[in-house]
Amino acid sequence: MAAGGSEPVPRGARSGTGRLAARLWRKGSIAGLVAYSLALGGLLGLASADWATSGGYPFGGVQVGAWTAWPRAGAASADPYTRAVNARRGEIPLAVGEGLLLTAASDDAGQALDATCTYRIGGGTPPARAWTLTVAGRGPRAPGRPALREGFTSTEVLRSADGRFAVVLAPDVQPGNWLPSPRASGPVRLALRLYDTPVAASVGSLDRSTIPAITRLGCAA
């Protein structure tokens, strides 16, 4: 009998307890690894979905100069990412027979549109019953910045004698068709929506000369 009156633990029992503890530790490690992998996969999936739907449509665009036409944005067969972008924006896209959406995030020189710069958007548009030209920035409007005007329609824009127009996108007040920048700085995106237009059925017929030119006039120092 061992000192203190306690009986010694047999060596076999000690080794069995050690094997049981090691087995439980291995099982716990595997379960923890599985839980970590699932959590990491979920976070990566959410992050990638947020990135893919936070900007414009990721697929299906047809480039025409500085503009990108989206003929399938409102189609019933639109891809899941396009439907997710529409849902996130809370917008009802133009159906295939209703019109055509064109977006631009750069000017005719290929430089990204910037809210600190001044741009001239002008010329003509493809044949359409009506059109709208709107501006937006990535993310919500800057706090405290008043919403003055977000776009023009074909019925209200001022035109020259030949029927052509020029809209000036700028952070400061401009004469004529002034479109205020949506924020003090940061990226800008333009959207041109053509309603009841024959080019919606054949985007390939769009010519660069028939869509508004985007020209940078200058930027704030």
Short mmCIF file of N, CA and C in Angstrom, two decimals, residues 65-200:
data_model
loop_
_atom_site.label_atom_id
_atom_site.label_comp_id
_atom_site.label_asym_id
_atom_site.label_seq_id
_atom_site.Cartn_x
_atom_site.Cartn_y
_atom_site.Cartn_z
N GLY A 65 -17.25 52.64 -76.86
CA GLY A 65 -16.53 53.82 -76.41
C GLY A 65 -16.36 53.80 -74.90
N ALA A 66 -16.67 54.91 -74.25
CA ALA A 66 -16.57 54.99 -72.80
C ALA A 66 -17.76 54.34 -72.10
N TRP A 67 -18.78 54.02 -72.87
CA TRP A 67 -20.01 53.48 -72.30
C TRP A 67 -20.05 51.96 -72.41
N THR A 68 -20.79 51.34 -71.50
CA THR A 68 -21.02 49.90 -71.54
C THR A 68 -22.52 49.67 -71.56
N ALA A 69 -22.99 48.98 -72.58
CA ALA A 69 -24.42 48.66 -72.70
C ALA A 69 -24.71 47.35 -71.99
N TRP A 70 -25.88 47.30 -71.35
CA TRP A 70 -26.29 46.10 -70.60
C TRP A 70 -27.63 45.60 -71.14
N PRO A 71 -27.60 44.87 -72.25
CA PRO A 71 -28.86 44.46 -72.89
C PRO A 71 -29.63 43.40 -72.12
N ARG A 72 -28.96 42.66 -71.23
CA ARG A 72 -29.62 41.56 -70.52
C ARG A 72 -29.86 41.85 -69.05
N ALA A 73 -29.66 43.10 -68.64
CA ALA A 73 -29.79 43.41 -67.21
C ALA A 73 -31.19 43.15 -66.68
N GLY A 74 -32.21 43.37 -67.51
CA GLY A 74 -33.58 43.15 -67.06
C GLY A 74 -34.23 41.92 -67.64
N ALA A 75 -33.44 41.05 -68.26
CA ALA A 75 -33.98 39.84 -68.86
C ALA A 75 -34.33 38.81 -67.80
N ALA A 76 -35.33 37.98 -68.11
CA ALA A 76 -35.71 36.93 -67.18
C ALA A 76 -34.60 35.91 -67.00
N SER A 77 -33.73 35.79 -68.00
CA SER A 77 -32.64 34.83 -67.95
C SER A 77 -31.34 35.45 -67.46
N ALA A 78 -31.41 36.61 -66.80
CA ALA A 78 -30.21 37.27 -66.30
C ALA A 78 -29.48 36.37 -65.31
N ASP A 79 -28.15 36.49 -65.27
CA ASP A 79 -27.36 35.64 -64.38
C ASP A 79 -27.60 36.01 -62.92
N PRO A 80 -27.28 35.13 -61.98
CA PRO A 80 -27.55 35.40 -60.56
C PRO A 80 -26.88 36.66 -60.03
N TYR A 81 -25.67 36.98 -60.50
CA TYR A 81 -24.99 38.17 -60.03
C TYR A 81 -25.73 39.43 -60.46
N THR A 82 -26.23 39.44 -61.69
CA THR A 82 -26.99 40.60 -62.17
C THR A 82 -28.26 40.78 -61.35
N ARG A 83 -28.95 39.68 -61.05
CA ARG A 83 -30.16 39.78 -60.24
C ARG A 83 -29.82 40.25 -58.82
N ALA A 84 -28.67 39.82 -58.31
CA ALA A 84 -28.26 40.24 -56.97
C ALA A 84 -27.95 41.73 -56.94
N VAL A 85 -27.30 42.25 -58.00
CA VAL A 85 -27.02 43.68 -58.07
C VAL A 85 -28.32 44.48 -58.11
N ASN A 86 -29.28 44.02 -58.91
CA ASN A 86 -30.58 44.71 -58.97
C ASN A 86 -31.27 44.71 -57.62
N ALA A 87 -31.22 43.58 -56.92
CA ALA A 87 -31.85 43.49 -55.61
C ALA A 87 -31.17 44.38 -54.60
N ARG A 88 -29.85 44.44 -54.65
CA ARG A 88 -29.11 45.28 -53.70
C ARG A 88 -29.38 46.75 -53.94
N ARG A 89 -29.48 47.17 -55.20
CA ARG A 89 -29.77 48.56 -55.51
C ARG A 89 -31.23 48.92 -55.27
N GLY A 90 -32.09 47.92 -55.27
CA GLY A 90 -33.51 48.21 -55.15
C GLY A 90 -34.09 48.81 -56.41
N GLU A 91 -33.49 48.49 -57.57
CA GLU A 91 -33.91 49.05 -58.83
C GLU A 91 -34.71 48.03 -59.63
N ILE A 92 -35.59 48.54 -60.49
CA ILE A 92 -36.30 47.70 -61.44
C ILE A 92 -35.66 47.94 -62.80
N PRO A 93 -34.86 47.01 -63.30
CA PRO A 93 -34.15 47.25 -64.55
C PRO A 93 -35.08 47.25 -65.75
N LEU A 94 -34.61 47.85 -66.84
CA LEU A 94 -35.38 47.87 -68.07
C LEU A 94 -35.42 46.47 -68.68
N ALA A 95 -36.62 46.03 -69.02
CA ALA A 95 -36.75 44.74 -69.69
C ALA A 95 -36.24 44.86 -71.11
N VAL A 96 -36.04 43.72 -71.75
CA VAL A 96 -35.44 43.71 -73.08
C VAL A 96 -36.27 44.54 -74.06
N GLY A 97 -37.57 44.50 -73.98
CA GLY A 97 -38.41 45.23 -74.92
C GLY A 97 -38.71 46.65 -74.49
N GLU A 98 -38.27 47.06 -73.30
CA GLU A 98 -38.58 48.39 -72.79
C GLU A 98 -37.52 49.43 -73.12
N GLY A 99 -36.28 49.04 -73.17
CA GLY A 99 -35.23 50.02 -73.41
C GLY A 99 -33.86 49.42 -73.19
N LEU A 100 -32.88 50.29 -73.00
CA LEU A 100 -31.49 49.85 -72.86
C LEU A 100 -30.77 50.74 -71.86
N LEU A 101 -29.98 50.12 -71.00
CA LEU A 101 -29.16 50.83 -70.02
C LEU A 101 -27.71 50.84 -70.47
N LEU A 102 -27.10 52.05 -70.41
CA LEU A 102 -25.67 52.19 -70.65
C LEU A 102 -25.06 52.89 -69.44
N THR A 103 -23.90 52.45 -69.01
CA THR A 103 -23.21 53.05 -67.88
C THR A 103 -21.79 53.43 -68.28
N ALA A 104 -21.23 54.40 -67.57
CA ALA A 104 -19.85 54.83 -67.84
C ALA A 104 -19.18 55.17 -66.52
N ALA A 105 -17.98 54.66 -66.32
CA ALA A 105 -17.18 54.97 -65.14
C ALA A 105 -15.86 55.62 -65.52
N SER A 106 -15.68 55.93 -66.80
CA SER A 106 -14.47 56.60 -67.27
C SER A 106 -14.84 57.52 -68.42
N ASP A 107 -13.95 58.43 -68.77
CA ASP A 107 -14.20 59.35 -69.87
C ASP A 107 -13.69 58.75 -71.17
N ASP A 108 -13.78 59.54 -72.26
CA ASP A 108 -13.38 59.01 -73.55
C ASP A 108 -11.88 58.75 -73.65
N ALA A 109 -11.10 59.36 -72.75
CA ALA A 109 -9.66 59.12 -72.73
C ALA A 109 -9.28 57.91 -71.89
N GLY A 110 -10.27 57.27 -71.28
CA GLY A 110 -10.02 56.09 -70.47
C GLY A 110 -9.70 56.37 -69.02
N GLN A 111 -9.76 57.64 -68.59
CA GLN A 111 -9.49 57.98 -67.19
C GLN A 111 -10.77 57.85 -66.37
N ALA A 112 -10.62 57.33 -65.16
CA ALA A 112 -11.78 57.11 -64.30
C ALA A 112 -12.46 58.44 -63.96
N LEU A 113 -13.78 58.42 -63.93
CA LEU A 113 -14.53 59.62 -63.58
C LEU A 113 -14.32 59.93 -62.10
N ASP A 114 -14.01 61.19 -61.80
CA ASP A 114 -13.70 61.61 -60.45
C ASP A 114 -14.58 62.79 -60.07
N ALA A 115 -15.11 62.77 -58.86
CA ALA A 115 -16.03 63.81 -58.42
C ALA A 115 -15.38 65.18 -58.32
N THR A 116 -14.06 65.24 -58.24
CA THR A 116 -13.37 66.54 -58.14
C THR A 116 -13.14 67.17 -59.51
N CYS A 117 -13.47 66.46 -60.57
CA CYS A 117 -13.21 66.95 -61.92
C CYS A 117 -14.49 67.44 -62.59
N THR A 118 -14.31 68.21 -63.67
CA THR A 118 -15.41 68.73 -64.45
C THR A 118 -15.43 68.04 -65.81
N TYR A 119 -16.62 67.60 -66.24
CA TYR A 119 -16.75 66.85 -67.49
C TYR A 119 -17.86 67.46 -68.34
N ARG A 120 -17.66 67.37 -69.63
CA ARG A 120 -18.70 67.73 -70.59
C ARG A 120 -19.25 66.45 -71.19
N ILE A 121 -20.54 66.22 -71.03
CA ILE A 121 -21.21 65.05 -71.58
C ILE A 121 -22.18 65.55 -72.64
N GLY A 122 -21.90 65.30 -73.87
CA GLY A 122 -22.75 65.90 -74.88
C GLY A 122 -22.66 65.24 -76.22
N GLY A 123 -23.49 65.77 -77.13
CA GLY A 123 -23.59 65.23 -78.48
C GLY A 123 -25.02 64.83 -78.74
N GLY A 124 -25.21 63.61 -79.14
CA GLY A 124 -26.55 63.09 -79.39
C GLY A 124 -26.74 61.76 -78.71
N THR A 125 -27.88 61.17 -78.93
CA THR A 125 -28.19 59.86 -78.38
C THR A 125 -28.77 59.00 -79.50
N PRO A 126 -28.72 57.68 -79.36
CA PRO A 126 -29.38 56.82 -80.34
C PRO A 126 -30.88 57.11 -80.37
N PRO A 127 -31.57 56.75 -81.44
CA PRO A 127 -33.02 56.99 -81.51
C PRO A 127 -33.76 56.33 -80.35
N ALA A 128 -34.58 57.11 -79.66
CA ALA A 128 -35.34 56.61 -78.52
C ALA A 128 -36.52 57.54 -78.28
N ARG A 129 -37.59 56.99 -77.73
CA ARG A 129 -38.75 57.83 -77.42
C ARG A 129 -38.41 58.83 -76.32
N ALA A 130 -37.58 58.41 -75.37
CA ALA A 130 -37.14 59.28 -74.28
C ALA A 130 -35.86 58.70 -73.70
N TRP A 131 -35.13 59.55 -72.95
CA TRP A 131 -33.92 59.07 -72.29
C TRP A 131 -33.70 59.86 -71.01
N THR A 132 -32.91 59.29 -70.11
CA THR A 132 -32.51 59.97 -68.88
C THR A 132 -31.01 59.78 -68.70
N LEU A 133 -30.37 60.81 -68.17
CA LEU A 133 -28.95 60.76 -67.85
C LEU A 133 -28.80 61.07 -66.38
N THR A 134 -28.29 60.14 -65.60
CA THR A 134 -28.16 60.30 -64.16
C THR A 134 -26.73 60.03 -63.72
N VAL A 135 -26.40 60.52 -62.54
CA VAL A 135 -25.05 60.35 -61.99
C VAL A 135 -25.16 59.77 -60.60
N ALA A 136 -24.17 58.97 -60.23
CA ALA A 136 -24.13 58.37 -58.89
C ALA A 136 -22.69 58.13 -58.52
N GLY A 137 -22.43 57.97 -57.25
CA GLY A 137 -21.10 57.61 -56.76
C GLY A 137 -21.17 56.27 -56.07
N ARG A 138 -20.04 55.67 -55.80
CA ARG A 138 -20.02 54.41 -55.08
C ARG A 138 -20.37 54.66 -53.61
N GLY A 139 -21.40 54.00 -53.11
CA GLY A 139 -21.81 54.15 -51.73
C GLY A 139 -22.82 55.28 -51.56
N PRO A 140 -23.24 55.54 -50.32
CA PRO A 140 -24.25 56.56 -50.04
C PRO A 140 -23.72 57.96 -50.27
N ARG A 141 -24.63 58.89 -50.43
CA ARG A 141 -24.26 60.29 -50.60
C ARG A 141 -23.56 60.80 -49.35
N ALA A 142 -22.59 61.69 -49.55
CA ALA A 142 -21.83 62.22 -48.42
C ALA A 142 -22.76 62.93 -47.43
N PRO A 143 -22.59 62.70 -46.12
CA PRO A 143 -23.46 63.33 -45.12
C PRO A 143 -23.41 64.85 -45.20
N GLY A 144 -24.56 65.47 -45.09
CA GLY A 144 -24.64 66.92 -45.11
C GLY A 144 -24.57 67.54 -46.49
N ARG A 145 -24.43 66.71 -47.54
CA ARG A 145 -24.37 67.23 -48.89
C ARG A 145 -25.78 67.25 -49.47
N PRO A 146 -26.33 68.42 -49.82
CA PRO A 146 -27.72 68.47 -50.29
C PRO A 146 -27.89 67.79 -51.64
N ALA A 147 -29.03 67.18 -51.83
CA ALA A 147 -29.35 66.54 -53.11
C ALA A 147 -29.97 67.58 -54.03
N LEU A 148 -29.15 68.17 -54.91
CA LEU A 148 -29.62 69.23 -55.79
C LEU A 148 -30.28 68.66 -57.05
N ARG A 149 -29.55 67.90 -57.78
CA ARG A 149 -30.06 67.27 -59.00
C ARG A 149 -29.24 66.02 -59.27
N GLU A 150 -29.91 64.96 -59.67
CA GLU A 150 -29.22 63.71 -59.93
C GLU A 150 -29.25 63.32 -61.40
N GLY A 151 -29.92 64.11 -62.23
CA GLY A 151 -29.95 63.76 -63.64
C GLY A 151 -30.79 64.71 -64.47
N PHE A 152 -30.81 64.43 -65.78
CA PHE A 152 -31.62 65.17 -66.74
C PHE A 152 -32.44 64.18 -67.56
N THR A 153 -33.56 64.65 -68.06
CA THR A 153 -34.36 63.87 -68.99
C THR A 153 -34.33 64.53 -70.36
N SER A 154 -34.71 63.79 -71.37
CA SER A 154 -34.69 64.32 -72.73
C SER A 154 -35.68 65.45 -72.93
N THR A 155 -36.67 65.59 -72.06
CA THR A 155 -37.68 66.65 -72.22
C THR A 155 -37.29 67.94 -71.53
N GLU A 156 -36.32 67.92 -70.62
CA GLU A 156 -35.98 69.13 -69.88
C GLU A 156 -34.59 69.67 -70.17
N VAL A 157 -33.74 68.89 -70.82
CA VAL A 157 -32.39 69.34 -71.08
C VAL A 157 -32.39 70.48 -72.11
N LEU A 158 -31.54 71.47 -71.91
CA LEU A 158 -31.41 72.58 -72.85
C LEU A 158 -30.58 72.12 -74.05
N ARG A 159 -31.04 72.48 -75.26
CA ARG A 159 -30.38 72.03 -76.48
C ARG A 159 -29.96 73.21 -77.33
N SER A 160 -29.02 72.95 -78.23
CA SER A 160 -28.61 73.96 -79.21
C SER A 160 -29.59 73.93 -80.38
N ALA A 161 -29.38 74.81 -81.34
CA ALA A 161 -30.30 74.92 -82.47
C ALA A 161 -30.36 73.64 -83.30
N ASP A 162 -29.28 72.86 -83.33
CA ASP A 162 -29.28 71.62 -84.11
C ASP A 162 -29.81 70.42 -83.34
N GLY A 163 -30.31 70.67 -82.13
CA GLY A 163 -30.90 69.60 -81.34
C GLY A 163 -29.93 68.86 -80.45
N ARG A 164 -28.66 69.19 -80.52
CA ARG A 164 -27.67 68.52 -79.67
C ARG A 164 -27.64 69.18 -78.30
N PHE A 165 -27.06 68.50 -77.33
CA PHE A 165 -27.05 69.00 -75.96
C PHE A 165 -25.67 68.83 -75.36
N ALA A 166 -25.44 69.51 -74.24
CA ALA A 166 -24.20 69.38 -73.48
C ALA A 166 -24.54 69.52 -72.00
N VAL A 167 -24.25 68.49 -71.24
CA VAL A 167 -24.43 68.48 -69.79
C VAL A 167 -23.05 68.58 -69.15
N VAL A 168 -22.91 69.48 -68.18
CA VAL A 168 -21.63 69.65 -67.50
C VAL A 168 -21.73 69.04 -66.10
N LEU A 169 -20.94 68.01 -65.87
CA LEU A 169 -20.84 67.38 -64.55
C LEU A 169 -19.70 68.04 -63.81
N ALA A 170 -19.99 68.70 -62.70
CA ALA A 170 -18.95 69.46 -62.00
C ALA A 170 -19.32 69.63 -60.53
N PRO A 171 -18.32 69.81 -59.65
CA PRO A 171 -18.61 70.04 -58.23
C PRO A 171 -19.13 71.44 -57.96
N ASP A 172 -18.84 72.39 -58.85
CA ASP A 172 -19.28 73.78 -58.67
C ASP A 172 -20.34 74.15 -59.68
N VAL A 173 -21.11 75.18 -59.36
CA VAL A 173 -22.21 75.62 -60.22
C VAL A 173 -21.69 76.01 -61.59
N GLN A 174 -22.40 75.54 -62.63
CA GLN A 174 -22.04 75.82 -64.01
C GLN A 174 -23.27 76.36 -64.74
N PRO A 175 -23.07 77.21 -65.77
CA PRO A 175 -24.22 77.67 -66.55
C PRO A 175 -24.78 76.56 -67.42
N GLY A 176 -26.04 76.67 -67.77
CA GLY A 176 -26.66 75.69 -68.64
C GLY A 176 -27.07 74.43 -67.90
N ASN A 177 -26.83 73.29 -68.52
CA ASN A 177 -27.21 71.99 -67.94
C ASN A 177 -26.15 71.53 -66.95
N TRP A 178 -26.28 71.98 -65.70
CA TRP A 178 -25.30 71.61 -64.69
C TRP A 178 -25.78 70.39 -63.91
N LEU A 179 -24.92 69.37 -63.86
CA LEU A 179 -25.19 68.16 -63.09
C LEU A 179 -24.20 68.12 -61.93
N PRO A 180 -24.64 68.36 -60.69
CA PRO A 180 -23.70 68.41 -59.55
C PRO A 180 -23.07 67.05 -59.27
N SER A 181 -21.82 67.07 -58.86
CA SER A 181 -21.16 65.85 -58.43
C SER A 181 -21.85 65.31 -57.18
N PRO A 182 -22.02 64.01 -57.05
CA PRO A 182 -22.75 63.45 -55.91
C PRO A 182 -21.97 63.46 -54.60
N ARG A 183 -20.69 63.77 -54.64
CA ARG A 183 -19.85 63.78 -53.45
C ARG A 183 -18.68 64.71 -53.67
N ALA A 184 -17.98 65.05 -52.60
CA ALA A 184 -16.85 65.96 -52.71
C ALA A 184 -15.66 65.31 -53.42
N SER A 185 -15.50 64.02 -53.28
CA SER A 185 -14.40 63.30 -53.92
C SER A 185 -14.79 61.84 -54.07
N GLY A 186 -14.07 61.15 -54.91
CA GLY A 186 -14.33 59.73 -55.09
C GLY A 186 -14.81 59.41 -56.49
N PRO A 187 -15.02 58.13 -56.77
CA PRO A 187 -15.43 57.70 -58.11
C PRO A 187 -16.87 58.09 -58.43
N VAL A 188 -17.14 58.25 -59.70
CA VAL A 188 -18.46 58.64 -60.20
C VAL A 188 -18.87 57.69 -61.32
N ARG A 189 -20.16 57.43 -61.40
CA ARG A 189 -20.68 56.56 -62.46
C ARG A 189 -21.87 57.24 -63.11
N LEU A 190 -21.90 57.23 -64.43
CA LEU A 190 -23.01 57.79 -65.20
C LEU A 190 -23.90 56.67 -65.72
N ALA A 191 -25.18 56.94 -65.82
CA ALA A 191 -26.13 55.96 -66.36
C ALA A 191 -27.01 56.66 -67.39
N LEU A 192 -27.04 56.12 -68.60
CA LEU A 192 -27.89 56.62 -69.68
C LEU A 192 -28.92 55.54 -69.97
N ARG A 193 -30.19 55.88 -69.79
CA ARG A 193 -31.28 54.93 -70.04
C ARG A 193 -32.07 55.39 -71.26
N LEU A 194 -32.14 54.53 -72.26
CA LEU A 194 -32.88 54.79 -73.48
C LEU A 194 -34.19 54.03 -73.42
N TYR A 195 -35.31 54.72 -73.55
CA TYR A 195 -36.62 54.09 -73.45
C TYR A 195 -37.23 53.93 -74.84
N ASP A 196 -37.78 52.74 -75.06
CA ASP A 196 -38.44 52.42 -76.33
C ASP A 196 -37.52 52.75 -77.50
N THR A 197 -36.39 52.08 -77.53
CA THR A 197 -35.38 52.33 -78.56
C THR A 197 -35.16 51.09 -79.40
N PRO A 198 -35.00 51.23 -80.71
CA PRO A 198 -34.77 50.05 -81.55
C PRO A 198 -33.42 49.38 -81.31
N VAL A 199 -32.45 50.12 -80.75
CA VAL A 199 -31.13 49.52 -80.54
C VAL A 199 -31.14 48.50 -79.42
N ALA A 200 -32.21 48.46 -78.61
CA ALA A 200 -32.28 47.47 -77.53
C ALA A 200 -32.31 46.05 -78.09
#
